[in-house]
Amino acid sequence: MSEAARGGPAGARNEYDLTLARPEDIVRRVAVHRARSRRRFRTIFLLTWLVLVGALVIALAQSGKVDPAFIGKWGPFILGGIPVTLFVSVVSIIFAVVFALFGALGRLSGNPTIYAIATLYVSLVRGTPLIVQIIFVYLALPQFGIVLDPLTSGIFALSFNYGAYLTEIFRAGVEAVPRGQREAAAALGMQERSIMRRVILPQAIRIVTPAIGNDFISMTKDSALVSYVTIEEVFWRANNAGTQTFRNFEALMIAAVVYWVMTIVLSFGQERLEKRMAQSDVRV
Amino acid sequence: MDQPVPLSADHHDPFAKPGALTPVGSEPIVRVADLQKFYGDNHVLKGVTLEVYPRETICLIGKSGSGKSTLLRCINFLEEPTVGLIEVDGLRVDADPLRARNRQHQEQIRQIRLRAQMVFQEFNLFPHMKVIDNLIEGPIRVKGVSRDQAIATAENYLAKVGLAEKRDEYPGRLSGGQKQRVAIARALTMEPKVLLFDEPTSALDPTLVGEVINVMEELAHEGATMIVVTHEMAFAREAADRVYFIEGGQFVEVGPPDQVIEDPRDPRTREFLARTFGKAHVPA
């Protein structure tokens, strides 16, 4: 018996004609089709980005108003700020998490004084601009004899500020741990402190980890503000190079691209971290 | 029938009540006297008296909302009763809703919980800890048992519920029935005087109920003292020394299972059982 007579693939007229195909062939072809359209989507996405960014670059190069030599001359100097930016961001997010931990415990406290202090902290910090806080720490505190070097004041202001925002996230994270967890720990006879430390917080931290990642990415951008207290990070270097040479466009463009690429890389890393956490997520 | 319920536990002997059957020659290990519970204006428990003797298994049955779970949760103070007293293994704690946060009262409640361990409907295992760590958390943190000793005890009870090989799994990788058996083992590692079960099979897939019931029946036959809120009439018939039918926050009928379940006297009990068993119920 021939293929066509059995209704095999030989009877099909083209790849979309499924009239004579066997079910397992249809399944295989659907899978191939799906994979192909996914690849196509991704290719077009990348091409579109390439075309748009490429067109911008070419237009700028053709305009004659951009000095390509600037990149070679000042690029390394500006890029040298990346470690400083990253250092400030990493250290600040760590201290922010510490501030937030205490802030959240205060916001959850049944003690009215502690609750009031924590609430004042959050309200004060969220109600004033970050740039004011940064300059305040550096320029205003010395009036009271508190003199901090630029790096310390920058990191302190950033982490104090982010800590307030993270406080509310941590509080929500603690409240998101199912009530049964607290009950089970209490029923075992555990005391309030151990319940919090051993049962609630480890689960809350897991819940808020993506939010910490998000804040870290914002932090790398907001860290540009510490240039105002003369920390020589990416933006400070770009700004100085630009004003010295009257080539502000080139300098700021480089800084912008540096921040952009950093956030893309960090977002990518965060996505992978979240995926790994989702896989190992062990919920009851 | 709905007469106002006296709010004082003192003006008559609370134990001189129907339902408090007294076997000769032993002291009750759990006493609940004239227990009342209000949620706001909602009078959930209207004066409940209950005595449980060592090695007894007691089943509390009734519709949802009848107050059976509330009663159980009052026994280890996961709910603070409004009026009444609880005594477990010689430790008597009076309902004291005004001083619920009082340190001394909290410590007494903790001592009650060490004597009366709870198994929850939703298991409430700690998802961030391995099975073995779930089991040793209480003994180490609460009872101050050494780690080696706690692990030995935990492995022993884990084997007892037939899950020795799941020692290093996370709860998220267990089936519902396995989770509940681990939860029972966790309660057992605290070596309590009484086990409280709050609808332990209600969250389970029907095919998984049997494995949990088997463990519970084994415990009952070995002489564990158990108070079980359940809809599993087969378990009540097989393992219970007494069955309490509760409705509207009061005991309506109390007696051995072959009386309460097979030959209910009160029309409310009859109606409940008819609904539970459907038309298939043929009293033996």
JSON list of C-alpha atoms in Angstrom, two decimals, chain B residues 10-103:
[
{"chain": "B", "resi": 10, "resn": "ASP", "atom": "CA", "xyz": [-18.31, 30.27, 89.71]},
{"chain": "B", "resi": 11, "resn": "HIS", "atom": "CA", "xyz": [-21.91, 30.14, 90.82]},
{"chain": "B", "resi": 12, "resn": "HIS", "atom": "CA", "xyz": [-22.28, 26.40, 90.38]},
{"chain": "B", "resi": 13, "resn": "ASP", "atom": "CA", "xyz": [-20.05, 23.40, 90.05]},
{"chain": "B", "resi": 14, "resn": "PRO", "atom": "CA", "xyz": [-19.04, 23.58, 86.42]},
{"chain": "B", "resi": 15, "resn": "PHE", "atom": "CA", "xyz": [-18.22, 19.91, 86.28]},
{"chain": "B", "resi": 16, "resn": "ALA", "atom": "CA", "xyz": [-21.63, 18.78, 87.44]},
{"chain": "B", "resi": 17, "resn": "LYS", "atom": "CA", "xyz": [-22.92, 18.76, 83.89]},
{"chain": "B", "resi": 18, "resn": "PRO", "atom": "CA", "xyz": [-24.28, 16.22, 81.50]},
{"chain": "B", "resi": 19, "resn": "GLY", "atom": "CA", "xyz": [-21.55, 15.11, 79.16]},
{"chain": "B", "resi": 20, "resn": "ALA", "atom": "CA", "xyz": [-18.93, 14.89, 81.85]},
{"chain": "B", "resi": 21, "resn": "LEU", "atom": "CA", "xyz": [-18.90, 11.12, 82.21]},
{"chain": "B", "resi": 22, "resn": "THR", "atom": "CA", "xyz": [-16.62, 10.01, 84.99]},
{"chain": "B", "resi": 23, "resn": "PRO", "atom": "CA", "xyz": [-14.73, 6.76, 84.68]},
{"chain": "B", "resi": 24, "resn": "VAL", "atom": "CA", "xyz": [-13.81, 5.32, 88.03]},
{"chain": "B", "resi": 25, "resn": "GLY", "atom": "CA", "xyz": [-10.39, 5.80, 89.50]},
{"chain": "B", "resi": 26, "resn": "SER", "atom": "CA", "xyz": [-8.76, 8.40, 87.27]},
{"chain": "B", "resi": 27, "resn": "GLU", "atom": "CA", "xyz": [-8.40, 12.12, 87.07]},
{"chain": "B", "resi": 28, "resn": "PRO", "atom": "CA", "xyz": [-9.25, 13.97, 83.88]},
{"chain": "B", "resi": 29, "resn": "ILE", "atom": "CA", "xyz": [-6.24, 15.26, 81.97]},
{"chain": "B", "resi": 30, "resn": "VAL", "atom": "CA", "xyz": [-8.22, 17.96, 80.19]},
{"chain": "B", "resi": 31, "resn": "ARG", "atom": "CA", "xyz": [-11.03, 19.93, 81.75]},
{"chain": "B", "resi": 32, "resn": "VAL", "atom": "CA", "xyz": [-12.98, 22.62, 79.99]},
{"chain": "B", "resi": 33, "resn": "ALA", "atom": "CA", "xyz": [-15.47, 24.32, 82.25]},
{"chain": "B", "resi": 34, "resn": "ASP", "atom": "CA", "xyz": [-18.33, 26.52, 81.18]},
{"chain": "B", "resi": 35, "resn": "LEU", "atom": "CA", "xyz": [-16.35, 27.88, 78.28]},
{"chain": "B", "resi": 36, "resn": "GLN", "atom": "CA", "xyz": [-17.86, 30.79, 76.40]},
{"chain": "B", "resi": 37, "resn": "LYS", "atom": "CA", "xyz": [-16.53, 32.65, 73.41]},
{"chain": "B", "resi": 38, "resn": "PHE", "atom": "CA", "xyz": [-17.79, 35.80, 71.78]},
{"chain": "B", "resi": 39, "resn": "TYR", "atom": "CA", "xyz": [-16.56, 37.24, 68.50]},
{"chain": "B", "resi": 40, "resn": "GLY", "atom": "CA", "xyz": [-17.90, 40.74, 68.94]},
{"chain": "B", "resi": 41, "resn": "ASP", "atom": "CA", "xyz": [-21.63, 40.18, 69.37]},
{"chain": "B", "resi": 42, "resn": "ASN", "atom": "CA", "xyz": [-21.46, 36.69, 67.94]},
{"chain": "B", "resi": 43, "resn": "HIS", "atom": "CA", "xyz": [-21.89, 34.17, 70.75]},
{"chain": "B", "resi": 44, "resn": "VAL", "atom": "CA", "xyz": [-19.95, 31.23, 69.33]},
{"chain": "B", "resi": 45, "resn": "LEU", "atom": "CA", "xyz": [-19.58, 29.04, 72.42]},
{"chain": "B", "resi": 46, "resn": "LYS", "atom": "CA", "xyz": [-22.38, 29.21, 74.95]},
{"chain": "B", "resi": 47, "resn": "GLY", "atom": "CA", "xyz": [-20.99, 27.44, 77.94]},
{"chain": "B", "resi": 48, "resn": "VAL", "atom": "CA", "xyz": [-19.24, 24.19, 77.11]},
{"chain": "B", "resi": 49, "resn": "THR", "atom": "CA", "xyz": [-18.02, 21.69, 79.66]},
{"chain": "B", "resi": 50, "resn": "LEU", "atom": "CA", "xyz": [-15.83, 18.77, 78.75]},
{"chain": "B", "resi": 51, "resn": "GLU", "atom": "CA", "xyz": [-13.60, 16.31, 80.52]},
{"chain": "B", "resi": 52, "resn": "VAL", "atom": "CA", "xyz": [-11.09, 14.06, 78.85]},
{"chain": "B", "resi": 53, "resn": "TYR", "atom": "CA", "xyz": [-9.35, 11.24, 80.68]},
{"chain": "B", "resi": 54, "resn": "PRO", "atom": "CA", "xyz": [-5.88, 9.93, 79.89]},
{"chain": "B", "resi": 55, "resn": "ARG", "atom": "CA", "xyz": [-5.73, 7.55, 76.91]},
{"chain": "B", "resi": 56, "resn": "GLU", "atom": "CA", "xyz": [-9.15, 8.65, 75.70]},
{"chain": "B", "resi": 57, "resn": "THR", "atom": "CA", "xyz": [-9.99, 9.73, 72.18]},
{"chain": "B", "resi": 58, "resn": "ILE", "atom": "CA", "xyz": [-12.75, 12.28, 71.91]},
{"chain": "B", "resi": 59, "resn": "CYS", "atom": "CA", "xyz": [-14.43, 13.31, 68.68]},
{"chain": "B", "resi": 60, "resn": "LEU", "atom": "CA", "xyz": [-16.19, 16.63, 68.28]},
{"chain": "B", "resi": 61, "resn": "ILE", "atom": "CA", "xyz": [-18.67, 16.61, 65.44]},
{"chain": "B", "resi": 62, "resn": "GLY", "atom": "CA", "xyz": [-21.09, 19.19, 64.14]},
{"chain": "B", "resi": 63, "resn": "LYS", "atom": "CA", "xyz": [-21.87, 21.47, 61.24]},
{"chain": "B", "resi": 64, "resn": "SER", "atom": "CA", "xyz": [-19.43, 24.13, 60.13]},
{"chain": "B", "resi": 65, "resn": "GLY", "atom": "CA", "xyz": [-19.98, 27.19, 62.27]},
{"chain": "B", "resi": 66, "resn": "SER", "atom": "CA", "xyz": [-21.25, 25.12, 65.19]},
{"chain": "B", "resi": 67, "resn": "GLY", "atom": "CA", "xyz": [-18.25, 26.12, 67.31]},
{"chain": "B", "resi": 68, "resn": "LYS", "atom": "CA", "xyz": [-16.34, 22.83, 67.31]},
{"chain": "B", "resi": 69, "resn": "SER", "atom": "CA", "xyz": [-13.11, 24.26, 65.90]},
{"chain": "B", "resi": 70, "resn": "THR", "atom": "CA", "xyz": [-13.40, 27.31, 68.13]},
{"chain": "B", "resi": 71, "resn": "LEU", "atom": "CA", "xyz": [-13.68, 25.03, 71.16]},
{"chain": "B", "resi": 72, "resn": "LEU", "atom": "CA", "xyz": [-10.57, 23.14, 70.11]},
{"chain": "B", "resi": 73, "resn": "ARG", "atom": "CA", "xyz": [-8.64, 26.35, 69.44]},
{"chain": "B", "resi": 74, "resn": "CYS", "atom": "CA", "xyz": [-9.69, 27.70, 72.83]},
{"chain": "B", "resi": 75, "resn": "ILE", "atom": "CA", "xyz": [-8.18, 24.66, 74.55]},
{"chain": "B", "resi": 76, "resn": "ASN", "atom": "CA", "xyz": [-4.66, 25.77, 73.56]},
{"chain": "B", "resi": 77, "resn": "PHE", "atom": "CA", "xyz": [-5.59, 29.43, 73.52]},
{"chain": "B", "resi": 78, "resn": "LEU", "atom": "CA", "xyz": [-5.12, 30.06, 69.82]},
{"chain": "B", "resi": 79, "resn": "GLU", "atom": "CA", "xyz": [-8.43, 31.77, 70.52]},
{"chain": "B", "resi": 80, "resn": "GLU", "atom": "CA", "xyz": [-8.70, 33.56, 73.83]},
{"chain": "B", "resi": 81, "resn": "PRO", "atom": "CA", "xyz": [-11.92, 32.37, 75.46]},
{"chain": "B", "resi": 82, "resn": "THR", "atom": "CA", "xyz": [-14.24, 35.04, 76.86]},
{"chain": "B", "resi": 83, "resn": "VAL", "atom": "CA", "xyz": [-15.34, 33.18, 79.98]},
{"chain": "B", "resi": 84, "resn": "GLY", "atom": "CA", "xyz": [-14.46, 29.87, 81.55]},
{"chain": "B", "resi": 85, "resn": "LEU", "atom": "CA", "xyz": [-11.44, 27.84, 82.44]},
{"chain": "B", "resi": 86, "resn": "ILE", "atom": "CA", "xyz": [-9.14, 25.36, 80.81]},
{"chain": "B", "resi": 87, "resn": "GLU", "atom": "CA", "xyz": [-7.09, 22.80, 82.65]},
{"chain": "B", "resi": 88, "resn": "VAL", "atom": "CA", "xyz": [-4.55, 20.57, 80.97]},
{"chain": "B", "resi": 89, "resn": "ASP", "atom": "CA", "xyz": [-2.52, 18.08, 82.99]},
{"chain": "B", "resi": 90, "resn": "GLY", "atom": "CA", "xyz": [-2.99, 19.92, 86.23]},
{"chain": "B", "resi": 91, "resn": "LEU", "atom": "CA", "xyz": [-2.28, 23.41, 84.86]},
{"chain": "B", "resi": 92, "resn": "ARG", "atom": "CA", "xyz": [-5.36, 25.57, 85.12]},
{"chain": "B", "resi": 93, "resn": "VAL", "atom": "CA", "xyz": [-5.72, 28.78, 83.14]},
{"chain": "B", "resi": 94, "resn": "ASP", "atom": "CA", "xyz": [-8.76, 30.98, 83.45]},
{"chain": "B", "resi": 95, "resn": "ALA", "atom": "CA", "xyz": [-10.12, 32.91, 80.52]},
{"chain": "B", "resi": 96, "resn": "ASP", "atom": "CA", "xyz": [-8.82, 36.44, 80.89]},
{"chain": "B", "resi": 97, "resn": "PRO", "atom": "CA", "xyz": [-9.52, 38.37, 77.69]},
{"chain": "B", "resi": 98, "resn": "LEU", "atom": "CA", "xyz": [-8.65, 41.73, 79.26]},
{"chain": "B", "resi": 99, "resn": "ARG", "atom": "CA", "xyz": [-5.15, 40.60, 80.09]},
{"chain": "B", "resi": 100, "resn": "ALA", "atom": "CA", "xyz": [-4.56, 38.51, 77.00]},
{"chain": "B", "resi": 101, "resn": "ARG", "atom": "CA", "xyz": [-1.24, 40.28, 76.31]},
{"chain": "B", "resi": 102, "resn": "ASN", "atom": "CA", "xyz": [-0.14, 40.04, 79.92]},
{"chain": "B", "resi": 103, "resn": "ARG", "atom": "CA", "xyz": [3.26, 38.40, 80.19]}
]
